[in-house]
PDB file of C-alpha atoms in Angstrom:
ATOM      1  CA  MET A  12      -1.874  -0.231  -8.249  1.00 54.00           C
ATOM      2  CA  SER A  13      -4.525   2.077  -9.616  1.00 53.00           C
ATOM      3  CA  ASP A  14      -8.041   2.400  -8.004  1.00 59.00           C
ATOM      4  CA  ASN A  15      -9.609  -0.150 -10.605  1.00 74.00           C
ATOM      5  CA  SER A  16      -6.767  -2.414 -11.718  1.00 86.00           C
ATOM      6  CA  LEU A  17      -4.897  -5.296 -10.132  1.00 96.00           C
ATOM      7  CA  ARG A  18      -1.976  -7.319 -11.170  1.00 97.00           C
ATOM      8  CA  LEU A  19      -2.180 -10.896  -9.917  1.00 98.00           C
ATOM      9  CA  VAL A  20       0.898 -13.163 -10.128  1.00 98.00           C
ATOM     10  CA  TRP A  21       0.720 -16.896 -10.171  1.00 98.00           C
ATOM     11  CA  VAL A  22       4.374 -18.310  -9.306  1.00 98.00           C
ATOM     12  CA  TYR A  23       5.744 -21.269 -11.085  1.00 97.00           C
ATOM     13  CA  PRO A  24       2.746 -23.184 -12.058  1.00 96.00           C
ATOM     14  CA  ASP A  25       4.865 -25.666 -13.755  1.00 95.00           C
ATOM     15  CA  LEU A  26       6.408 -26.621 -10.394  1.00 96.00           C
ATOM     16  CA  LEU A  27       3.992 -25.503  -7.565  1.00 95.00           C
ATOM     17  CA  SER A  28       0.534 -26.350  -8.653  1.00 86.00           C
ATOM     18  CA  THR A  29      -0.409 -29.415  -6.581  1.00 81.00           C
ATOM     19  CA  TYR A  30      -3.891 -30.342  -5.243  1.00 82.00           C
ATOM     20  CA  GLY A  31      -5.629 -27.796  -7.385  1.00 88.00           C
ATOM     21  CA  ASP A  32      -3.933 -24.734  -5.900  1.00 94.00           C
ATOM     22  CA  GLN A  33      -4.367 -22.920  -9.131  1.00 93.00           C
ATOM     23  CA  GLY A  34      -7.982 -22.588  -8.031  1.00 95.00           C
ATOM     24  CA  ASN A  35      -6.716 -19.811  -5.618  1.00 97.00           C
ATOM     25  CA  ALA A  36      -5.706 -17.745  -8.513  1.00 97.00           C
ATOM     26  CA  LEU A  37      -8.944 -18.313 -10.270  1.00 97.00           C
ATOM     27  CA  VAL A  38     -11.004 -17.405  -7.148  1.00 97.00           C
ATOM     28  CA  VAL A  39      -9.026 -14.072  -6.549  1.00 98.00           C
ATOM     29  CA  GLU A  40      -9.298 -13.180 -10.263  1.00 97.00           C
ATOM     30  CA  ARG A  41     -13.040 -13.680 -10.319  1.00 97.00           C
ATOM     31  CA  ARG A  42     -13.837 -11.948  -6.987  1.00 97.00           C
ATOM     32  CA  ALA A  43     -11.790  -9.043  -8.099  1.00 97.00           C
ATOM     33  CA  ARG A  44     -13.649  -8.985 -11.513  1.00 97.00           C
ATOM     34  CA  GLN A  45     -17.035  -9.139  -9.801  1.00 96.00           C
ATOM     35  CA  ARG A  46     -16.229  -5.901  -7.923  1.00 95.00           C
ATOM     36  CA  GLY A  47     -15.410  -4.178 -11.345  1.00 95.00           C
ATOM     37  CA  LEU A  48     -11.472  -4.472 -11.081  1.00 95.00           C
ATOM     38  CA  ASP A  49      -9.424  -4.744 -14.382  1.00 96.00           C
ATOM     39  CA  VAL A  50      -7.245  -7.815 -13.526  1.00 97.00           C
ATOM     40  CA  GLN A  51      -4.217  -8.738 -15.243  1.00 97.00           C
ATOM     41  CA  ARG A  52      -3.102 -12.320 -14.473  1.00 96.00           C
ATOM     42  CA  VAL A  53       0.600 -13.197 -14.982  1.00 97.00           C
ATOM     43  CA  ASP A  54       1.408 -16.933 -14.877  1.00 97.00           C
ATOM     44  CA  VAL A  55       5.352 -17.005 -14.390  1.00 98.00           C
ATOM     45  CA  ARG A  56       6.978 -20.319 -15.229  1.00 97.00           C
ATOM     46  CA  SER A  57      10.232 -21.361 -13.382  1.00 97.00           C
ATOM     47  CA  ASP A  58      12.444 -20.545 -16.365  1.00 97.00           C
ATOM     48  CA  GLN A  59      11.101 -16.901 -16.307  1.00 98.00           C
ATOM     49  CA  PRO A  60      11.905 -13.890 -14.024  1.00 98.00           C
ATOM     50  CA  ILE A  61       9.537 -12.977 -11.204  1.00 98.00           C
ATOM     51  CA  PRO A  62       8.078  -9.434 -12.154  1.00 97.00           C
ATOM     52  CA  THR A  63       8.485  -7.054  -9.256  1.00 97.00           C
ATOM     53  CA  SER A  64       5.472  -4.845 -10.136  1.00 95.00           C
ATOM     54  CA  GLY A  65       2.701  -7.314  -9.076  1.00 97.00           C
ATOM     55  CA  ASP A  66       0.023  -6.528  -6.400  1.00 98.00           C
ATOM     56  CA  ILE A  67      -0.788 -10.084  -5.171  1.00 98.00           C
ATOM     57  CA  TYR A  68       1.506 -13.105  -5.608  1.00 98.00           C
ATOM     58  CA  LEU A  69       0.072 -16.620  -5.225  1.00 98.00           C
ATOM     59  CA  ILE A  70       2.257 -19.790  -4.743  1.00 98.00           C
ATOM     60  CA  GLY A  71       0.903 -23.264  -4.582  1.00 97.00           C
ATOM     61  CA  GLY A  72       2.065 -26.617  -3.182  1.00 95.00           C
ATOM     62  CA  GLY A  73       4.482 -29.191  -4.884  1.00 93.00           C
ATOM     63  CA  GLU A  74       6.279 -32.499  -4.437  1.00 94.00           C
ATOM     64  CA  ASP A  75       9.694 -32.574  -2.797  1.00 94.00           C
ATOM     65  CA  ARG A  76      11.887 -32.203  -5.852  1.00 95.00           C
ATOM     66  CA  PRO A  77      10.014 -29.421  -7.702  1.00 96.00           C
ATOM     67  CA  GLN A  78       9.899 -27.652  -4.281  1.00 97.00           C
ATOM     68  CA  ARG A  79      13.632 -27.721  -4.053  1.00 96.00           C
ATOM     69  CA  LEU A  80      14.097 -26.472  -7.698  1.00 97.00           C
ATOM     70  CA  ALA A  81      11.457 -23.788  -6.938  1.00 97.00           C
ATOM     71  CA  ALA A  82      13.368 -22.596  -3.950  1.00 97.00           C
ATOM     72  CA  GLU A  83      16.660 -22.530  -5.695  1.00 97.00           C
ATOM     73  CA  ARG A  84      15.353 -20.449  -8.517  1.00 98.00           C
ATOM     74  CA  LEU A  85      13.250 -17.908  -6.454  1.00 98.00           C
ATOM     75  CA  VAL A  86      16.262 -17.503  -4.138  1.00 97.00           C
ATOM     76  CA  ARG A  87      18.509 -16.865  -7.091  1.00 97.00           C
ATOM     77  CA  ASP A  88      15.949 -14.637  -8.825  1.00 98.00           C
ATOM     78  CA  GLY A  89      15.380 -12.223  -5.894  1.00 97.00           C
ATOM     79  CA  GLY A  90      12.228 -10.862  -7.658  1.00 98.00           C
ATOM     80  CA  LEU A  91       9.599 -11.946  -4.944  1.00 98.00           C
ATOM     81  CA  GLU A  92      11.593 -10.270  -2.040  1.00 97.00           C
ATOM     82  CA  ARG A  93      11.859  -7.124  -4.071  1.00 98.00           C
ATOM     83  CA  ALA A  94       8.174  -7.310  -4.668  1.00 98.00           C
ATOM     84  CA  VAL A  95       7.313  -7.588  -0.947  1.00 98.00           C
ATOM     85  CA  SER A  96       9.752  -4.585  -0.192  1.00 97.00           C
ATOM     86  CA  ASN A  97       7.646  -2.623  -2.672  1.00 95.00           C
ATOM     87  CA  GLY A  98       4.482  -3.555  -0.744  1.00 96.00           C
ATOM     88  CA  ALA A  99       3.188  -6.678  -2.547  1.00 98.00           C
ATOM     89  CA  ILE A 100       1.006  -9.227  -0.887  1.00 98.00           C
ATOM     90  CA  VAL A 101       1.891 -13.006  -0.956  1.00 98.00           C
ATOM     91  CA  PHE A 102      -0.132 -15.977  -0.154  1.00 98.00           C
ATOM     92  CA  SER A 103       1.492 -19.402  -0.219  1.00 98.00           C
ATOM     93  CA  VAL A 104       0.192 -22.882   0.371  1.00 98.00           C
ATOM     94  CA  CYS A 105       2.028 -26.025   1.664  1.00 97.00           C
ATOM     95  CA  ALA A 106       5.424 -26.388  -0.130  1.00 97.00           C
ATOM     96  CA  GLY A 107       5.238 -22.683  -1.138  1.00 97.00           C
ATOM     97  CA  TYR A 108       4.600 -21.762   2.558  1.00 98.00           C
ATOM     98  CA  GLN A 109       7.863 -23.719   3.508  1.00 98.00           C
ATOM     99  CA  ILE A 110       9.805 -22.074   0.823  1.00 98.00           C
ATOM    100  CA  LEU A 111       8.874 -18.625   2.249  1.00 98.00           C
ATOM    101  CA  GLY A 112      10.255 -19.527   5.525  1.00 98.00           C
ATOM    102  CA  LYS A 113      14.103 -19.454   6.588  1.00 98.00           C
ATOM    103  CA  GLU A 114      14.667 -23.037   5.753  1.00 97.00           C
ATOM    104  CA  PHE A 115      13.190 -26.442   5.070  1.00 97.00           C
ATOM    105  CA  VAL A 116      14.395 -30.033   4.621  1.00 96.00           C
ATOM    106  CA  ASN A 117      14.536 -30.946   0.894  1.00 94.00           C
ATOM    107  CA  ASP A 118      14.070 -34.070  -0.999  1.00 92.00           C
ATOM    108  CA  GLN A 119      17.716 -35.073  -0.437  1.00 92.00           C
ATOM    109  CA  GLY A 120      17.428 -34.789   3.290  1.00 91.00           C
ATOM    110  CA  GLN A 121      19.347 -31.579   3.529  1.00 93.00           C
ATOM    111  CA  ARG A 122      18.564 -28.122   5.021  1.00 95.00           C
ATOM    112  CA  GLN A 123      17.793 -25.883   2.228  1.00 96.00           C
ATOM    113  CA  GLU A 124      17.608 -21.998   2.390  1.00 96.00           C
ATOM    114  CA  GLY A 125      14.333 -20.353   1.969  1.00 97.00           C
ATOM    115  CA  LEU A 126      13.391 -16.714   1.018  1.00 98.00           C
ATOM    116  CA  GLY A 127      13.253 -15.596   4.780  1.00 98.00           C
ATOM    117  CA  LEU A 128       9.751 -13.667   4.143  1.00 98.00           C
ATOM    118  CA  LEU A 129       8.215 -15.622   7.048  1.00 98.00           C
ATOM    119  CA  ASP A 130      10.056 -16.221  10.303  1.00 98.00           C
ATOM    120  CA  VAL A 131       9.433 -19.975  10.071  1.00 98.00           C
ATOM    121  CA  VAL A 132      11.725 -23.103   9.823  1.00 98.00           C
ATOM    122  CA  THR A 133      10.309 -26.391   8.652  1.00 98.00           C
ATOM    123  CA  VAL A 134      11.676 -29.801   9.605  1.00 97.00           C
ATOM    124  CA  ARG A 135      10.760 -33.225   8.425  1.00 94.00           C
ATOM    125  CA  GLY A 136       8.209 -34.979  10.698  1.00 91.00           C
ATOM    126  CA  GLU A 137       9.147 -38.477  12.139  1.00 89.00           C
ATOM    127  CA  GLY A 138       5.643 -39.672  12.726  1.00 86.00           C
ATOM    128  CA  GLU A 139       2.630 -40.246  10.451  1.00 91.00           C
ATOM    129  CA  ARG A 140       1.998 -37.735   7.808  1.00 95.00           C
ATOM    130  CA  CYS A 141      -0.461 -34.872   8.470  1.00 95.00           C
ATOM    131  CA  VAL A 142      -3.367 -35.780   6.249  1.00 96.00           C
ATOM    132  CA  GLY A 143      -7.120 -34.874   6.413  1.00 95.00           C
ATOM    133  CA  ASP A 144      -9.541 -32.251   6.882  1.00 96.00           C
ATOM    134  CA  VAL A 145      -8.822 -29.186   9.056  1.00 97.00           C
ATOM    135  CA  LEU A 146     -11.080 -26.738  10.852  1.00 97.00           C
ATOM    136  CA  GLY A 147      -9.728 -23.761  12.571  1.00 97.00           C
ATOM    137  CA  ASP A 148     -10.218 -20.106  13.921  1.00 98.00           C
ATOM    138  CA  ILE A 149      -8.236 -17.635  11.902  1.00 98.00           C
ATOM    139  CA  ASP A 150      -6.368 -14.943  14.016  1.00 98.00           C
ATOM    140  CA  PRO A 151      -9.069 -12.579  15.126  1.00 98.00           C
ATOM    141  CA  ARG A 152      -7.042  -9.570  14.047  1.00 97.00           C
ATOM    142  CA  LEU A 153      -7.741 -10.594  10.467  1.00 97.00           C
ATOM    143  CA  GLY A 154     -11.570 -10.562  10.932  1.00 96.00           C
ATOM    144  CA  LEU A 155     -12.137 -13.756   8.956  1.00 97.00           C
ATOM    145  CA  PRO A 156     -14.731 -16.489   9.569  1.00 96.00           C
ATOM    146  CA  GLN A 157     -13.735 -20.297  10.400  1.00 97.00           C
ATOM    147  CA  LEU A 158     -11.030 -21.839   8.316  1.00 97.00           C
ATOM    148  CA  THR A 159     -11.836 -24.945   6.412  1.00 97.00           C
ATOM    149  CA  GLY A 160      -9.319 -26.836   4.320  1.00 97.00           C
ATOM    150  CA  PHE A 161      -7.384 -30.156   3.658  1.00 96.00           C
ATOM    151  CA  GLU A 162      -3.816 -30.855   4.684  1.00 97.00           C
ATOM    152  CA  ASN A 163      -1.333 -33.346   3.278  1.00 95.00           C
ATOM    153  CA  HIS A 164       2.219 -32.861   4.518  1.00 96.00           C
ATOM    154  CA  GLN A 165       5.201 -34.288   6.417  1.00 94.00           C
ATOM    155  CA  GLY A 166       6.862 -31.147   7.184  1.00 96.00           C
ATOM    156  CA  ILE A 167       6.677 -29.694  10.727  1.00 97.00           C
ATOM    157  CA  THR A 168       6.789 -25.890  10.826  1.00 98.00           C
ATOM    158  CA  HIS A 169       8.121 -23.841  13.840  1.00 98.00           C
ATOM    159  CA  LEU A 170       7.254 -20.299  14.113  1.00 98.00           C
ATOM    160  CA  GLY A 171       9.763 -17.814  15.171  1.00 98.00           C
ATOM    161  CA  PRO A 172       9.127 -14.577  17.370  1.00 97.00           C
ATOM    162  CA  THR A 173       8.132 -12.380  14.450  1.00 96.00           C
ATOM    163  CA  ALA A 174       5.612 -14.814  12.787  1.00 98.00           C
ATOM    164  CA  ARG A 175       1.874 -14.939  13.806  1.00 98.00           C
ATOM    165  CA  PRO A 176      -0.180 -18.131  13.611  1.00 98.00           C
ATOM    166  CA  PHE A 177      -2.593 -17.633  10.688  1.00 98.00           C
ATOM    167  CA  ALA A 178      -5.053 -19.876  12.434  1.00 98.00           C
ATOM    168  CA  ARG A 179      -5.622 -22.183  15.534  1.00 98.00           C
ATOM    169  CA  VAL A 180      -6.997 -25.632  14.584  1.00 98.00           C
ATOM    170  CA  THR A 181      -9.924 -27.214  16.281  1.00 97.00           C
ATOM    171  CA  MET A 182      -9.454 -30.254  14.028  1.00 97.00           C
ATOM    172  CA  GLY A 183      -6.451 -31.482  12.089  1.00 96.00           C
ATOM    173  CA  ARG A 184      -2.669 -31.053  12.614  1.00 97.00           C
ATOM    174  CA  GLY A 185      -1.921 -27.635  11.064  1.00 97.00           C
ATOM    175  CA  ASN A 186       1.767 -26.898  11.332  1.00 98.00           C
ATOM    176  CA  GLY A 187       2.281 -30.322  13.008  1.00 96.00           C
ATOM    177  CA  THR A 188       3.988 -28.918  16.209  1.00 96.00           C
ATOM    178  CA  GLY A 189       1.281 -30.027  18.593  1.00 95.00           C
ATOM    179  CA  ASP A 190       0.611 -26.338  19.670  1.00 96.00           C
ATOM    180  CA  GLY A 191      -2.472 -25.912  17.562  1.00 97.00           C
ATOM    181  CA  THR A 192      -1.096 -23.366  15.290  1.00 98.00           C
ATOM    182  CA  GLU A 193      -1.765 -23.473  11.486  1.00 98.00           C
ATOM    183  CA  GLY A 194       0.055 -21.428   9.041  1.00 98.00           C
ATOM    184  CA  ALA A 195       1.819 -18.080   9.662  1.00 98.00           C
ATOM    185  CA  TYR A 196       1.792 -14.499   8.568  1.00 98.00           C
ATOM    186  CA  ASN A 197       3.446 -11.084   8.979  1.00 96.00           C
ATOM    187  CA  ASP A 198       2.229  -7.763   7.557  1.00 92.00           C
ATOM    188  CA  THR A 199       1.480  -8.749   3.787  1.00 96.00           C
ATOM    189  CA  VAL A 200       3.032 -12.386   3.657  1.00 98.00           C
ATOM    190  CA  PHE A 201       0.850 -15.310   4.351  1.00 98.00           C
ATOM    191  CA  GLY A 202       1.351 -19.102   4.518  1.00 98.00           C
ATOM    192  CA  THR A 203      -0.814 -21.923   5.174  1.00 98.00           C
ATOM    193  CA  TYR A 204      -0.849 -25.859   4.812  1.00 98.00           C
ATOM    194  CA  MET A 205      -4.550 -25.629   3.564  1.00 97.00           C
ATOM    195  CA  HIS A 206      -5.459 -27.186   0.071  1.00 96.00           C
ATOM    196  CA  GLY A 207      -8.938 -27.388  -1.004  1.00 92.00           C
ATOM    197  CA  PRO A 208      -8.250 -25.100  -2.853  1.00 95.00           C
ATOM    198  CA  VAL A 209      -8.383 -22.918   0.182  1.00 97.00           C
ATOM    199  CA  MET A 210      -9.709 -19.825  -1.554  1.00 96.00           C
ATOM    200  CA  ALA A 211     -12.915 -21.815  -2.977  1.00 95.00           C
ATOM    201  CA  ARG A 212     -13.632 -23.029   0.655  1.00 95.00           C
ATOM    202  CA  ASN A 213     -12.544 -19.614   2.276  1.00 97.00           C
ATOM    203  CA  PRO A 214     -13.474 -16.787  -0.207  1.00 97.00           C
ATOM    204  CA  HIS A 215     -13.136 -14.096   2.479  1.00 97.00           C
ATOM    205  CA  ILE A 216      -9.345 -14.889   2.353  1.00 98.00           C
ATOM    206  CA  ALA A 217      -9.269 -13.707  -1.191  1.00 98.00           C
ATOM    207  CA  ASP A 218     -11.232 -10.758  -0.185  1.00 98.00           C
ATOM    208  CA  LEU A 219      -8.617  -9.955   2.527  1.00 98.00           C
ATOM    209  CA  LEU A 220      -5.926 -10.033  -0.160  1.00 98.00           C
ATOM    210  CA  LEU A 221      -7.838  -7.587  -2.165  1.00 97.00           C
ATOM    211  CA  LYS A 222      -8.445  -5.217   0.573  1.00 97.00           C
ATOM    212  CA  LEU A 223      -4.834  -5.299   1.415  1.00 97.00           C
ATOM    213  CA  ALA A 224      -3.861  -4.655  -2.322  1.00 96.00           C
ATOM    214  CA  LEU A 225      -6.514  -1.919  -2.521  1.00 95.00           C
ATOM    215  CA  ASP A 226      -5.723  -0.406   0.939  1.00 94.00           C
ATOM    216  CA  VAL A 227      -9.501  -0.335   1.859  1.00 95.00           C
ATOM    217  CA  ASN A 228     -11.446  -1.596   4.973  1.00 95.00           C
ATOM    218  CA  ALA A 229     -14.378  -3.094   2.786  1.00 96.00           C
ATOM    219  CA  LEU A 230     -15.302  -4.394  -0.457  1.00 96.00           C
ATOM    220  CA  PRO A 231     -18.648  -4.111  -2.350  1.00 96.00           C
ATOM    221  CA  ALA A 232     -20.870  -7.249  -1.578  1.00 95.00           C
ATOM    222  CA  ILE A 233     -21.211  -9.977  -4.118  1.00 96.00           C
ATOM    223  CA  ASP A 234     -23.315 -13.216  -4.440  1.00 93.00           C
ATOM    224  CA  ASP A 235     -21.743 -15.624  -2.104  1.00 93.00           C
ATOM    225  CA  ARG A 236     -24.302 -18.473  -2.281  1.00 94.00           C
ATOM    226  CA  TRP A 237     -22.130 -20.797  -4.022  1.00 93.00           C
ATOM    227  CA  TYR A 238     -19.214 -20.403  -1.764  1.00 92.00           C
ATOM    228  CA  GLU A 239     -21.226 -20.626   1.406  1.00 93.00           C
ATOM    229  CA  ALA A 240     -22.828 -23.775   0.002  1.00 94.00           C
ATOM    230  CA  LEU A 241     -19.436 -25.321  -0.584  1.00 92.00           C
ATOM    231  CA  ARG A 242     -18.193 -24.100   2.921  1.00 92.00           C
ATOM    232  CA  ALA A 243     -21.281 -25.759   4.756  1.00 93.00           C
ATOM    233  CA  GLU A 244     -20.982 -28.899   2.799  1.00 94.00           C
ATOM    234  CA  ARG A 245     -17.246 -29.307   3.630  1.00 93.00           C
ATOM    235  CA  ILE A 246     -17.574 -28.093   7.312  1.00 94.00           C
ATOM    236  CA  SER A 247     -20.346 -30.612   7.779  1.00 94.00           C
ATOM    237  CA  ALA A 248     -18.384 -33.432   6.078  1.00 92.00           C
ATOM    238  CA  ALA A 249     -15.401 -32.730   8.396  1.00 91.00           C
ATOM    239  CA  THR A 250     -17.576 -32.794  11.502  1.00 90.00           C
ATOM    240  CA  GLN A 251     -19.554 -36.026  10.871  1.00 87.00           C
ATOM    241  CA  PRO A 252     -18.499 -39.205  12.734  1.00 79.00           C
ATOM    242  CA  ALA A 253     -16.358 -41.640  10.871  1.00 65.00           C
TER     243      ALA A 253
END
């Protein structure tokens, strides 16, 4: 990318845009524009090829059948893997997170191939569904404040040796494995179960993606009062006794 332009790709909004996850694209776009960046946002439907020249790719959650269709088309297309090999950043949520892994269990109860961009495998949980508010501590290497979000998934995601946990939960189930992990990442590919949308609750994650895309250590400050008010409200609500 050039010093003042950004190409933001929202992947398959017709299949993977559940729980308001398109809000992540809105937040990244706004926070980039507030810093004077010229943003080109590209919404790519599932009947269109994935462009390989994007800087940041965002993938949302979806129900089981749309997830299967999205995975089949992304694997067949190959564009997202080529974009990552070119240095693109990818941030995925819930069903999108599972698709980025090596495999997951689809709506037909079968193991389905993922993109293999994250060293994770997702199986279907046998217990109660993971639903509710989540709080967690993001990997200190990423330099981000407390994570807040909302999870709603039946999948249990196991991390392989090359995947780092995106966060450690202090409330909620996260990956559902019982080890306290939430999400996963390696290099420029990130996955999480957090809805909310997660960027509205955690704008510093959007800033992290921008810094990676720009290859800078810091961004100009902007007015965060609205975001901080939302964060404080949701964290307070999550920690109040039932």
